[in-house]
Amino acid sequence: MNRYPLWKYLLIAASLLAALLYTLPNLFGESPAVQVSGANAATKVDEAARERAIGALKGAGLRPDGVFAEANSLKLRFKDTETQLKAKDAIQGALGENYIVALNLLPQTPAWLAAIGGKPMFLGLDLRGGVHFLLEVDMKAALDKQLEKVAGDIRRELRDQKVRYGRVVRERDSVSVQLRDQATLTATVRAIGRVLPDMALQQIAREGDYRVVVRFKPEAQVKLKNDAVAQNITTLHNRVNELGVAEPVIQQQGEGRIVVQLPGVQDTAKAKDILGRTATLEVRMADDDQARIQAAFNGDVPAGYELVPMAGVRSGMPPAVLLKKEVELTGDNITKAEPTYDQNNNPIISMGLDATGASIFRTLTRENIGKSMAIVLVEKGKGQVITAPRINAELGGSFVIEGGGMTVQEANDISLLVRAGSLAAPMNIIEERTIGPSLGRENIEKGFYSTLYGFIAIAIFMVLYYRLFGVVSTVALGANLLFLLALLSAIGITLTLPGIAAIALTLGMAIDSNVLINERVREELRNGMSPQMSIQNGYSHAFATILDSNITTLIAGIALLVFGSGAVRGFAVVHCLGILTSMYSAVFVSRGIVNLIYGYRRRLSTLSIGQVWVPQQQKQA
Amino acid sequence: MEFFRIKRDIPFMSYGKLTTAISLLTFILAVFFLVYKGLNFGVEFTGGTVMELRYSRPADLNQIRATVDALKYGESQVQALGTTRDVMVRLPNLKHKTSAQLSNEVLHTLKQARPDVELRKVEFIGPSVGEELVQHGLIALTLVCVGIIVYLAIRFEWRFAVSAVIANMHDVIIILGCFALFEWEFSLTVLAGILAVLGYSVNESVVVFDRIRENFRKPGMRGKSVPAIIDNAITATMSRTMITHGSTEAMVLSMLLFGGPALHGFAMALTIGIVFGIYSSVLVASPLLLMFGVTRENMLKPVRVKEEAVV
């Protein structure tokens, strides 16, 4: 009756073994490391760069403990921080400014464990230290950028409406449109009012001075600022995620500020680079007038134009392109950027535009057939022309970028950078803080010892009170802890101090299931059941209760997970997982052990479950 | 070892009036303290200015505390930040002063007492972040309640669901009342603790409810009155209730004693929550169940007779 089929025992054994394996990486700790990556999308950490780095180390007489070459980065593990610092200087010297050489920590997980996906738990900022930034969104720049766009929209609309207009100039916080007479003024006001309802219009009609001054309405300005912050947060998320920093915290703080926490990153310079490496695409019109291009190369750039260098200069191409400053289309309107191949198997990027973008793009290409258009990748405030094709036909909501000999890697990088989105406004770091690893270590220690002491207290009590069944419960509780740690490590959930609290609380609550079972078994014995029957009934009766009570707790946990943030969320994740593992270990694992102990005994007269007291009246009955 | 040798069912339900009166009293007291004293919200909720200072020699926290208090900015906090030389000062937001003014004044005053102080960082947390947190907290709370009600209504019956949630709220309000009474800081981790109590306490109620449901279905209990059935259920689970709570409380106390200041608020909320969790699941939820008029018929689902196949 109390025998599991063999596969169940095997399942228990296998799950325990797996839990042990995946918990193991946490014991190895971390060692200092140096990480090398390219400073921008164009710089790759290729074979040559790797060799140069390793050569530099040899030259300095340093030997790395481990070399890990990844797609676009190189990680070198060192024995101590002193070697790490020396190595950083040596590599930086050898590779130059085009590469970022940053200090980092690497887990010392042995290769065979890493090969099966074993990795230590990610520790939150409060446990491992890390960098913390407070960024301020440059609202003035956000407004400038939007006004630049508004100016473009006005020109386009007036052209479409066939209204004759003079200069459209962006001033400090407004765009002014020069007009000829009252009639064009009225037509302009009507046209702008229709397409740009968010703008406040001021009409100036004096003899010889007909103008419309366009400003953002106050409420539109507020919305603009909020949108800028929201978009920057999204972009930062994408950026940081694509670079693989474990569970970063990116939140708005107050008006126009963004907090970024990158746990585990030791080097603020590297972190700054992660945040700064945001790119956007811009579509701008190029000037094809050879005389003017020549003049520009000689240093005479016409007003309203600028020379933008080509990305990855190749033979037979000019080093730079003369572009209008006016931006026709930005990354905001781009919905898709995917690397693919054209019919000749050359890498291209397939782009998609949203409705607004498509409409702008259609007008732009229709009116400029025969002229050149440039697609500019703007990274860290600096533009690079990816391609400057001649417009042959009207284009709609989707188009491709063919980069004249662009490599597959470049196509991948550009699409990744564009996908990661663009910043609505530049940001300045107004505060940066590094949380030292020593404080984190202290927090881990305190959390660990409080859990340990609690566990010991519970174990002692359970064994004294329930004897052998208490031992089984304690083993099940230990298994629960193991499962939980293994899950946290394998899934890659960031453990924070509240998470440690959740581990402790979950263990405290998990013993409930065991107590329920043990009490039920005792009760069955008290009612005069045979030992084997008591085990059977005890477990099955207790199960309904365990299920109900755990599911209600789980409901509470999931709600916290969905709506909590920060500390609450860190707690909820571990709590929810703990409830699941405790159900498995309390019901399945403990039953398995009990079955192994008692299930195969023919004549079982007593169970070692502590004293079972039977009331006098029941005995007589 | 056997702690609980209960010969007869303890007539919990006959104490109904007394226990209801006690919980009503504690509840009203808690609400009174919440209204009268209010919660001492941490900087995450209220917003505020946090300064980090570094002294070149070990700092005297008491002296700094006295200096900052003398400026009368309201609820300010001074605590060590990892080392003896690093100090964190928290200041509340003041309407007529910006955080920059505030921190300058504090630094100026501290410099007069000890010139070796250096300002490492000023952090300002705006009130809008706090508003969002409160909003999210309230949504979470509502969602937890709705989720629990729905689940219990499906698995048991609506009377059980409503009783459990009321008993739960009772616990939460009492913890909040304690935090208000003793002016403990209500931080984000404390909120996590209180929300955990919500889950914990409903767990308790469910264990008792489960027994009540089982008793209603037991043939041997057929002749018993509803209060007797509830009494029997509570008595039968008494041993488990005490042992489970004891274990959890041991864990939480361990956190309270050894967990350091970072876990203190969380452990405190749970310590109180567990004590009231036992009380409310036995002496609040069950009498409420009786009050809502639970009967055997509520719990006995009509037995569906298997239709036999006509051959």
mmCIF file of N, CA and C in Angstrom, chain A residues 202-303:
data_model
loop_
_atom_site.group_PDB
_atom_site.id
_atom_site.type_symbol
_atom_site.label_atom_id
_atom_site.label_comp_id
_atom_site.label_asym_id
_atom_site.label_seq_id
_atom_site.Cartn_x
_atom_site.Cartn_y
_atom_site.Cartn_z
ATOM 1 N N GLN A 202 0.669 82.182 -32.954
ATOM 2 C CA GLN A 202 0.634 83.620 -32.729
ATOM 3 C C GLN A 202 0.804 84.278 -34.101
ATOM 4 N N GLN A 203 -0.168 85.112 -34.485
ATOM 5 C CA GLN A 203 -0.091 85.715 -35.812
ATOM 6 C C GLN A 203 0.486 87.125 -35.709
ATOM 7 N N ILE A 204 1.431 87.426 -36.568
ATOM 8 C CA ILE A 204 1.967 88.781 -36.625
ATOM 9 C C ILE A 204 1.689 89.309 -38.025
ATOM 10 N N ALA A 205 0.877 90.333 -38.126
ATOM 11 C CA ALA A 205 0.516 90.883 -39.428
ATOM 12 C C ALA A 205 0.777 92.379 -39.423
ATOM 13 N N ARG A 206 1.991 92.736 -39.806
ATOM 14 C CA ARG A 206 2.317 94.150 -39.948
ATOM 15 C C ARG A 206 2.711 94.390 -41.386
ATOM 16 N N GLU A 207 2.693 95.615 -41.788
ATOM 17 C CA GLU A 207 3.090 95.914 -43.159
ATOM 18 C C GLU A 207 4.506 95.398 -43.392
ATOM 19 N N GLY A 208 4.649 94.460 -44.325
ATOM 20 C CA GLY A 208 5.979 93.946 -44.662
ATOM 21 C C GLY A 208 6.491 92.875 -43.712
ATOM 22 N N ASP A 209 5.695 92.543 -42.697
ATOM 23 C CA ASP A 209 6.137 91.490 -41.768
ATOM 24 C C ASP A 209 4.957 90.601 -41.419
ATOM 25 N N TYR A 210 4.749 89.593 -42.246
ATOM 26 C CA TYR A 210 3.676 88.638 -41.973
ATOM 27 C C TYR A 210 4.311 87.347 -41.479
ATOM 28 N N ARG A 211 4.016 86.979 -40.253
ATOM 29 C CA ARG A 211 4.624 85.778 -39.697
ATOM 30 C C ARG A 211 3.627 84.985 -38.849
ATOM 31 N N VAL A 212 3.875 83.710 -38.732
ATOM 32 C CA VAL A 212 3.153 82.901 -37.746
ATOM 33 C C VAL A 212 4.218 82.312 -36.817
ATOM 34 N N VAL A 213 4.045 82.524 -35.512
ATOM 35 C CA VAL A 213 4.987 81.959 -34.551
ATOM 36 C C VAL A 213 4.287 80.782 -33.868
ATOM 37 N N VAL A 214 4.914 79.623 -33.958
ATOM 38 C CA VAL A 214 4.293 78.382 -33.473
ATOM 39 C C VAL A 214 5.009 77.914 -32.220
ATOM 40 N N ARG A 215 4.248 77.693 -31.157
ATOM 41 C CA ARG A 215 4.815 77.184 -29.907
ATOM 42 C C ARG A 215 4.011 75.977 -29.423
ATOM 43 N N PHE A 216 4.623 75.179 -28.548
ATOM 44 C CA PHE A 216 3.854 74.105 -27.908
ATOM 45 C C PHE A 216 2.924 74.710 -26.867
ATOM 46 N N LYS A 217 1.687 74.251 -26.828
ATOM 47 C CA LYS A 217 0.790 74.660 -25.745
ATOM 48 C C LYS A 217 1.362 74.125 -24.436
ATOM 49 N N PRO A 218 1.102 74.812 -23.292
ATOM 50 C CA PRO A 218 1.689 74.362 -22.018
ATOM 51 C C PRO A 218 1.392 72.897 -21.708
ATOM 52 N N GLU A 219 0.129 72.479 -21.942
ATOM 53 C CA GLU A 219 -0.212 71.091 -21.610
ATOM 54 C C GLU A 219 0.508 70.114 -22.548
ATOM 55 N N ALA A 220 0.721 70.541 -23.795
ATOM 56 C CA ALA A 220 1.431 69.687 -24.740
ATOM 57 C C ALA A 220 2.891 69.555 -24.316
ATOM 58 N N GLN A 221 3.415 70.647 -23.736
ATOM 59 C CA GLN A 221 4.798 70.615 -23.289
ATOM 60 C C GLN A 221 4.976 69.619 -22.132
ATOM 61 N N VAL A 222 3.998 69.623 -21.214
ATOM 62 C CA VAL A 222 4.047 68.678 -20.093
ATOM 63 C C VAL A 222 4.009 67.244 -20.613
ATOM 64 N N LYS A 223 3.100 67.022 -21.580
ATOM 65 C CA LYS A 223 2.951 65.690 -22.128
ATOM 66 C C LYS A 223 4.237 65.263 -22.836
ATOM 67 N N LEU A 224 4.818 66.213 -23.546
ATOM 68 C CA LEU A 224 6.063 65.964 -24.257
ATOM 69 C C LEU A 224 7.156 65.491 -23.299
ATOM 70 N N LYS A 225 7.235 66.202 -22.165
ATOM 71 C CA LYS A 225 8.261 65.861 -21.184
ATOM 72 C C LYS A 225 8.020 64.471 -20.603
ATOM 73 N N ASN A 226 6.759 64.199 -20.255
ATOM 74 C CA ASN A 226 6.443 62.877 -19.700
ATOM 75 C C ASN A 226 6.750 61.778 -20.698
ATOM 76 N N ASP A 227 6.381 62.033 -21.958
ATOM 77 C CA ASP A 227 6.632 61.038 -22.998
ATOM 78 C C ASP A 227 8.132 60.810 -23.176
ATOM 79 N N ALA A 228 8.879 61.903 -23.094
ATOM 80 C CA ALA A 228 10.326 61.786 -23.272
ATOM 81 C C ALA A 228 10.920 60.874 -22.204
ATOM 82 N N VAL A 229 10.488 61.070 -20.949
ATOM 83 C CA VAL A 229 11.001 60.238 -19.857
ATOM 84 C C VAL A 229 10.583 58.784 -20.067
ATOM 85 N N ALA A 230 9.305 58.601 -20.412
ATOM 86 C CA ALA A 230 8.809 57.235 -20.593
ATOM 87 C C ALA A 230 9.569 56.534 -21.708
ATOM 88 N N GLN A 231 9.800 57.259 -22.806
ATOM 89 C CA GLN A 231 10.491 56.622 -23.924
ATOM 90 C C GLN A 231 11.951 56.315 -23.571
ATOM 91 N N ASN A 232 12.567 57.227 -22.849
ATOM 92 C CA ASN A 232 13.954 56.979 -22.459
ATOM 93 C C ASN A 232 14.061 55.763 -21.545
ATOM 94 N N ILE A 233 13.083 55.590 -20.668
ATOM 95 C CA ILE A 233 13.099 54.427 -19.780
ATOM 96 C C ILE A 233 12.997 53.146 -20.605
ATOM 97 N N THR A 234 12.057 53.141 -21.541
ATOM 98 C CA THR A 234 11.897 51.960 -22.392
ATOM 99 C C THR A 234 13.192 51.668 -23.147
ATOM 100 N N THR A 235 13.778 52.710 -23.676
ATOM 101 C CA THR A 235 15.007 52.540 -24.442
ATOM 102 C C THR A 235 16.134 51.989 -23.574
ATOM 103 N N LEU A 236 16.249 52.550 -22.367
ATOM 104 C CA LEU A 236 17.298 52.074 -21.463
ATOM 105 C C LEU A 236 17.091 50.601 -21.141
ATOM 106 N N HIS A 237 15.829 50.235 -20.927
ATOM 107 C CA HIS A 237 15.507 48.834 -20.649
ATOM 108 C C HIS A 237 16.010 47.949 -21.776
ATOM 109 N N ASN A 238 15.643 48.317 -23.002
ATOM 110 C CA ASN A 238 16.045 47.531 -24.160
ATOM 111 C C ASN A 238 17.555 47.428 -24.246
ATOM 112 N N ARG A 239 18.174 48.564 -24.063
ATOM 113 C CA ARG A 239 19.619 48.639 -24.195
ATOM 114 C C ARG A 239 20.315 47.728 -23.181
ATOM 115 N N VAL A 240 19.903 47.890 -21.939
ATOM 116 C CA VAL A 240 20.549 47.136 -20.865
ATOM 117 C C VAL A 240 20.236 45.641 -21.014
ATOM 118 N N ASN A 241 19.000 45.347 -21.392
ATOM 119 C CA ASN A 241 18.622 43.939 -21.571
ATOM 120 C C ASN A 241 19.414 43.286 -22.683
ATOM 121 N N GLU A 242 19.553 44.004 -23.796
ATOM 122 C CA GLU A 242 20.268 43.419 -24.927
ATOM 123 C C GLU A 242 21.718 43.140 -24.541
ATOM 124 N N LEU A 243 22.217 43.881 -23.575
ATOM 125 C CA LEU A 243 23.600 43.674 -23.176
ATOM 126 C C LEU A 243 23.742 42.660 -22.050
ATOM 127 N N GLY A 244 22.623 42.165 -21.583
ATOM 128 C CA GLY A 244 22.666 41.028 -20.670
ATOM 129 C C GLY A 244 23.032 41.333 -19.233
ATOM 130 N N VAL A 245 22.691 42.527 -18.739
ATOM 131 C CA VAL A 245 22.899 42.786 -17.317
ATOM 132 C C VAL A 245 21.719 42.178 -16.568
ATOM 133 N N ALA A 246 22.019 41.443 -15.520
ATOM 134 C CA ALA A 246 20.969 40.719 -14.808
ATOM 135 C C ALA A 246 20.027 41.672 -14.086
ATOM 136 N N GLU A 247 18.741 41.515 -14.359
ATOM 137 C CA GLU A 247 17.673 42.289 -13.724
ATOM 138 C C GLU A 247 18.061 43.685 -13.270
ATOM 139 N N PRO A 248 18.242 44.565 -14.192
ATOM 140 C CA PRO A 248 18.568 45.936 -13.801
ATOM 141 C C PRO A 248 17.318 46.631 -13.273
ATOM 142 N N VAL A 249 17.527 47.667 -12.502
ATOM 143 C CA VAL A 249 16.391 48.478 -12.054
ATOM 144 C C VAL A 249 16.426 49.772 -12.854
ATOM 145 N N ILE A 250 15.373 50.045 -13.562
ATOM 146 C CA ILE A 250 15.310 51.293 -14.320
ATOM 147 C C ILE A 250 13.961 51.931 -14.030
ATOM 148 N N GLN A 251 13.975 53.004 -13.267
ATOM 149 C CA GLN A 251 12.708 53.590 -12.827
ATOM 150 C C GLN A 251 12.759 55.102 -12.888
ATOM 151 N N GLN A 252 11.587 55.672 -13.063
ATOM 152 C CA GLN A 252 11.509 57.121 -13.006
ATOM 153 C C GLN A 252 11.581 57.566 -11.553
ATOM 154 N N GLN A 253 12.244 58.668 -11.340
ATOM 155 C CA GLN A 253 12.296 59.199 -9.982
ATOM 156 C C GLN A 253 12.043 60.692 -10.063
ATOM 157 N N GLY A 254 10.954 61.109 -9.454
ATOM 158 C CA GLY A 254 10.609 62.519 -9.533
ATOM 159 C C GLY A 254 10.322 62.900 -10.975
ATOM 160 N N GLU A 255 10.420 64.200 -11.290
ATOM 161 C CA GLU A 255 10.103 64.615 -12.645
ATOM 162 C C GLU A 255 11.378 64.658 -13.488
ATOM 163 N N GLY A 256 11.401 63.840 -14.498
ATOM 164 C CA GLY A 256 12.505 63.918 -15.448
ATOM 165 C C GLY A 256 13.788 63.256 -14.999
ATOM 166 N N ARG A 257 13.707 62.421 -13.981
ATOM 167 C CA ARG A 257 14.905 61.701 -13.581
ATOM 168 C C ARG A 257 14.694 60.202 -13.694
ATOM 169 N N ILE A 258 15.758 59.502 -13.970
ATOM 170 C CA ILE A 258 15.659 58.055 -14.122
ATOM 171 C C ILE A 258 16.766 57.393 -13.298
ATOM 172 N N VAL A 259 16.364 56.423 -12.499
ATOM 173 C CA VAL A 259 17.342 55.671 -11.721
ATOM 174 C C VAL A 259 17.714 54.421 -12.492
ATOM 175 N N VAL A 260 18.988 54.145 -12.557
ATOM 176 C CA VAL A 260 19.432 52.906 -13.178
ATOM 177 C C VAL A 260 20.341 52.189 -12.194
ATOM 178 N N GLN A 261 20.000 50.970 -11.880
ATOM 179 C CA GLN A 261 20.859 50.169 -11.000
ATOM 180 C C GLN A 261 21.325 48.948 -11.766
ATOM 181 N N LEU A 262 22.605 48.766 -11.805
ATOM 182 C CA LEU A 262 23.149 47.606 -12.503
ATOM 183 C C LEU A 262 23.893 46.751 -11.494
ATOM 184 N N PRO A 263 23.223 45.710 -11.006
ATOM 185 C CA PRO A 263 23.861 44.878 -9.985
ATOM 186 C C PRO A 263 25.067 44.155 -10.557
ATOM 187 N N GLY A 264 26.088 44.049 -9.753
ATOM 188 C CA GLY A 264 27.235 43.238 -10.131
ATOM 189 C C GLY A 264 28.247 43.954 -10.996
ATOM 190 N N VAL A 265 27.830 45.057 -11.596
ATOM 191 C CA VAL A 265 28.803 45.789 -12.404
ATOM 192 C C VAL A 265 29.663 46.604 -11.451
ATOM 193 N N GLN A 266 30.972 46.394 -11.527
ATOM 194 C CA GLN A 266 31.854 47.085 -10.596
ATOM 195 C C GLN A 266 32.350 48.391 -11.165
ATOM 196 N N ASP A 267 32.382 48.426 -12.487
ATOM 197 C CA ASP A 267 33.060 49.521 -13.138
ATOM 198 C C ASP A 267 32.046 50.545 -13.646
ATOM 199 N N THR A 268 32.069 51.742 -13.059
ATOM 200 C CA THR A 268 31.085 52.742 -13.475
ATOM 201 C C THR A 268 31.313 53.169 -14.923
ATOM 202 N N ALA A 269 32.577 53.152 -15.365
ATOM 203 C CA ALA A 269 32.850 53.597 -16.728
ATOM 204 C C ALA A 269 32.183 52.675 -17.745
ATOM 205 N N LYS A 270 32.286 51.400 -17.487
ATOM 206 C CA LYS A 270 31.661 50.439 -18.403
ATOM 207 C C LYS A 270 30.139 50.600 -18.396
ATOM 208 N N ALA A 271 29.615 50.778 -17.189
ATOM 209 C CA ALA A 271 28.169 50.932 -17.067
ATOM 210 C C ALA A 271 27.701 52.166 -17.820
ATOM 211 N N LYS A 272 28.463 53.247 -17.696
ATOM 212 C CA LYS A 272 28.093 54.472 -18.396
ATOM 213 C C LYS A 272 28.044 54.206 -19.880
ATOM 214 N N ASP A 273 28.973 53.392 -20.333
ATOM 215 C CA ASP A 273 29.007 53.116 -21.749
ATOM 216 C C ASP A 273 27.785 52.329 -22.194
ATOM 217 N N ILE A 274 27.370 51.401 -21.330
ATOM 218 C CA ILE A 274 26.162 50.630 -21.640
ATOM 219 C C ILE A 274 24.988 51.582 -21.851
ATOM 220 N N LEU A 275 24.880 52.553 -20.949
ATOM 221 C CA LEU A 275 23.751 53.470 -21.027
ATOM 222 C C LEU A 275 23.877 54.396 -22.229
ATOM 223 N N GLY A 276 25.117 54.766 -22.536
ATOM 224 C CA GLY A 276 25.322 55.720 -23.613
ATOM 225 C C GLY A 276 25.183 55.096 -24.991
ATOM 226 N N ARG A 277 25.339 53.770 -25.044
ATOM 227 C CA ARG A 277 25.346 53.132 -26.362
ATOM 228 C C ARG A 277 23.958 52.983 -26.924
ATOM 229 N N THR A 278 23.313 54.107 -27.115
ATOM 230 C CA THR A 278 21.983 54.042 -27.675
ATOM 231 C C THR A 278 22.020 54.706 -29.033
ATOM 232 N N ALA A 279 21.460 54.066 -29.976
ATOM 233 C CA ALA A 279 21.536 54.613 -31.316
ATOM 234 C C ALA A 279 20.152 54.850 -31.874
ATOM 235 N N THR A 280 20.076 55.750 -32.834
ATOM 236 C CA THR A 280 18.818 55.945 -33.523
ATOM 237 C C THR A 280 19.127 56.175 -34.986
ATOM 238 N N LEU A 281 18.146 55.892 -35.785
ATOM 239 C CA LEU A 281 18.317 56.175 -37.200
ATOM 240 C C LEU A 281 17.662 57.499 -37.513
ATOM 241 N N GLU A 282 18.241 58.207 -38.459
ATOM 242 C CA GLU A 282 17.614 59.417 -38.967
ATOM 243 C C GLU A 282 17.656 59.354 -40.481
ATOM 244 N N VAL A 283 16.563 59.777 -41.092
ATOM 245 C CA VAL A 283 16.571 59.883 -42.534
ATOM 246 C C VAL A 283 16.693 61.368 -42.867
ATOM 247 N N ARG A 284 17.727 61.711 -43.588
ATOM 248 C CA ARG A 284 17.941 63.122 -43.935
ATOM 249 C C ARG A 284 18.258 63.240 -45.422
ATOM 250 N N MET A 285 18.004 64.402 -45.970
ATOM 251 C CA MET A 285 18.257 64.604 -47.391
ATOM 252 C C MET A 285 19.714 65.011 -47.608
ATOM 253 N N ALA A 286 20.287 64.475 -48.684
ATOM 254 C CA ALA A 286 21.681 64.785 -48.990
ATOM 255 C C ALA A 286 21.723 65.831 -50.105
ATOM 256 N N ASP A 287 22.822 66.558 -50.184
ATOM 257 C CA ASP A 287 23.001 67.534 -51.253
ATOM 258 C C ASP A 287 23.862 66.906 -52.346
ATOM 259 N N ASP A 288 23.386 66.974 -53.597
ATOM 260 C CA ASP A 288 24.102 66.333 -54.683
ATOM 261 C C ASP A 288 24.950 67.320 -55.491
ATOM 262 N N ASP A 289 24.881 68.598 -55.111
ATOM 263 C CA ASP A 289 25.605 69.623 -55.859
ATOM 264 C C ASP A 289 27.111 69.455 -55.661
ATOM 265 N N GLN A 290 27.789 68.995 -56.703
ATOM 266 C CA GLN A 290 29.218 68.671 -56.572
ATOM 267 C C GLN A 290 30.047 69.863 -56.111
ATOM 268 N N ALA A 291 29.732 71.037 -56.614
ATOM 269 C CA ALA A 291 30.516 72.219 -56.263
ATOM 270 C C ALA A 291 30.430 72.476 -54.764
ATOM 271 N N ARG A 292 29.191 72.394 -54.267
ATOM 272 C CA ARG A 292 28.997 72.653 -52.834
ATOM 273 C C ARG A 292 29.655 71.577 -51.975
ATOM 274 N N ILE A 293 29.598 70.320 -52.450
ATOM 275 C CA ILE A 293 30.237 69.236 -51.693
ATOM 276 C C ILE A 293 31.741 69.486 -51.621
ATOM 277 N N GLN A 294 32.286 69.898 -52.768
ATOM 278 C CA GLN A 294 33.720 70.173 -52.805
ATOM 279 C C GLN A 294 34.058 71.295 -51.831
ATOM 280 N N ALA A 295 33.228 72.352 -51.846
ATOM 281 C CA ALA A 295 33.459 73.483 -50.945
ATOM 282 C C ALA A 295 33.395 73.039 -49.488
ATOM 283 N N ALA A 296 32.434 72.168 -49.224
ATOM 284 C CA ALA A 296 32.258 71.688 -47.847
ATOM 285 C C ALA A 296 33.492 70.915 -47.388
ATOM 286 N N PHE A 297 34.030 70.094 -48.308
ATOM 287 C CA PHE A 297 35.232 69.349 -47.930
ATOM 288 C C PHE A 297 36.408 70.281 -47.677
ATOM 289 N N ASN A 298 36.343 71.447 -48.316
ATOM 290 C CA ASN A 298 37.400 72.419 -48.080
ATOM 291 C C ASN A 298 37.139 73.269 -46.847
ATOM 292 N N GLY A 299 36.078 72.976 -46.145
ATOM 293 C CA GLY A 299 35.846 73.681 -44.882
ATOM 294 C C GLY A 299 34.746 74.719 -44.964
ATOM 295 N N ASP A 300 34.089 74.851 -46.122
ATOM 296 C CA ASP A 300 33.042 75.860 -46.243
ATOM 297 C C ASP A 300 31.687 75.166 -46.308
ATOM 298 N N VAL A 301 31.173 74.806 -45.157
ATOM 299 C CA VAL A 301 29.902 74.094 -45.100
ATOM 300 C C VAL A 301 28.774 75.123 -45.126
ATOM 301 N N PRO A 302 27.834 75.007 -46.073
ATOM 302 C CA PRO A 302 26.744 75.986 -46.131
ATOM 303 C C PRO A 302 25.857 75.936 -44.879
ATOM 304 N N ALA A 303 25.187 77.059 -44.591
ATOM 305 C CA ALA A 303 24.311 77.104 -43.412
ATOM 306 C C ALA A 303 23.187 76.088 -43.571
#
